[in-house]
Amino acid sequence: MVLFIVLTTILVCIMVILIMLGIGYLIRVHKAKMFVLSYELLKIYNEHNPENELEYKNEVFKEIEDILSKGI
């Protein structure tokens, strides 16, 4: 009986750790996708408005840094 409780506890701990690692991975993937998406939007914007490129780029990268520094 004691062996069953110990094995169950170990199994639950392993499952919790794997779930936490999976959630962390999904958060990193989501942040990477958002970064790529914002870069693609920046490219599209710059194709239509090349005269404001530098100013807009600085503004977008500040927003991206703010989002990434806050985390989830």
GROMACS .gro file of N, CA and C in nm, residues 41-53:
model
   39
   41LEU      N    1   0.394   4.256  -4.045
   41LEU     CA    2   0.308   4.375  -4.056
   41LEU      C    3   0.391   4.500  -4.079
   42LEU      N    4   0.506   4.507  -4.014
   42LEU     CA    5   0.596   4.620  -4.034
   42LEU      C    6   0.645   4.627  -4.178
   43LYS      N    7   0.679   4.512  -4.236
   43LYS     CA    8   0.723   4.509  -4.376
   43LYS      C    9   0.612   4.556  -4.469
   44ILE      N   10   0.490   4.509  -4.445
   44ILE     CA   11   0.377   4.549  -4.529
   44ILE      C   12   0.353   4.700  -4.518
   45TYR      N   13   0.359   4.750  -4.396
   45TYR     CA   14   0.338   4.894  -4.375
   45TYR      C   15   0.446   4.974  -4.447
   46ASN      N   16   0.571   4.931  -4.437
   46ASN     CA   17   0.681   5.004  -4.498
   46ASN      C   18   0.674   5.002  -4.650
   47GLU      N   19   0.617   4.898  -4.707
   47GLU     CA   20   0.601   4.894  -4.852
   47GLU      C   21   0.505   5.003  -4.899
   48HIS      N   22   0.408   5.037  -4.817
   48HIS     CA   23   0.309   5.137  -4.857
   48HIS      C   24   0.346   5.277  -4.810
   49ASN      N   25   0.427   5.287  -4.704
   49ASN     CA   26   0.465   5.417  -4.649
   49ASN      C   27   0.616   5.423  -4.623
   50PRO      N   28   0.699   5.423  -4.724
   50PRO     CA   29   0.844   5.418  -4.701
   50PRO      C   30   0.900   5.544  -4.636
   51GLU      N   31   0.829   5.658  -4.645
   51GLU     CA   32   0.884   5.781  -4.589
   51GLU      C   33   0.882   5.782  -4.436
   52ASN      N   34   0.792   5.705  -4.376
   52ASN     CA   35   0.782   5.701  -4.229
   52ASN      C   36   0.848   5.576  -4.171
   53GLU      N   37   0.932   5.512  -4.246
   53GLU     CA   38   0.984   5.381  -4.208
   53GLU      C   39   1.057   5.383  -4.074
   0.00000   0.00000   0.00000
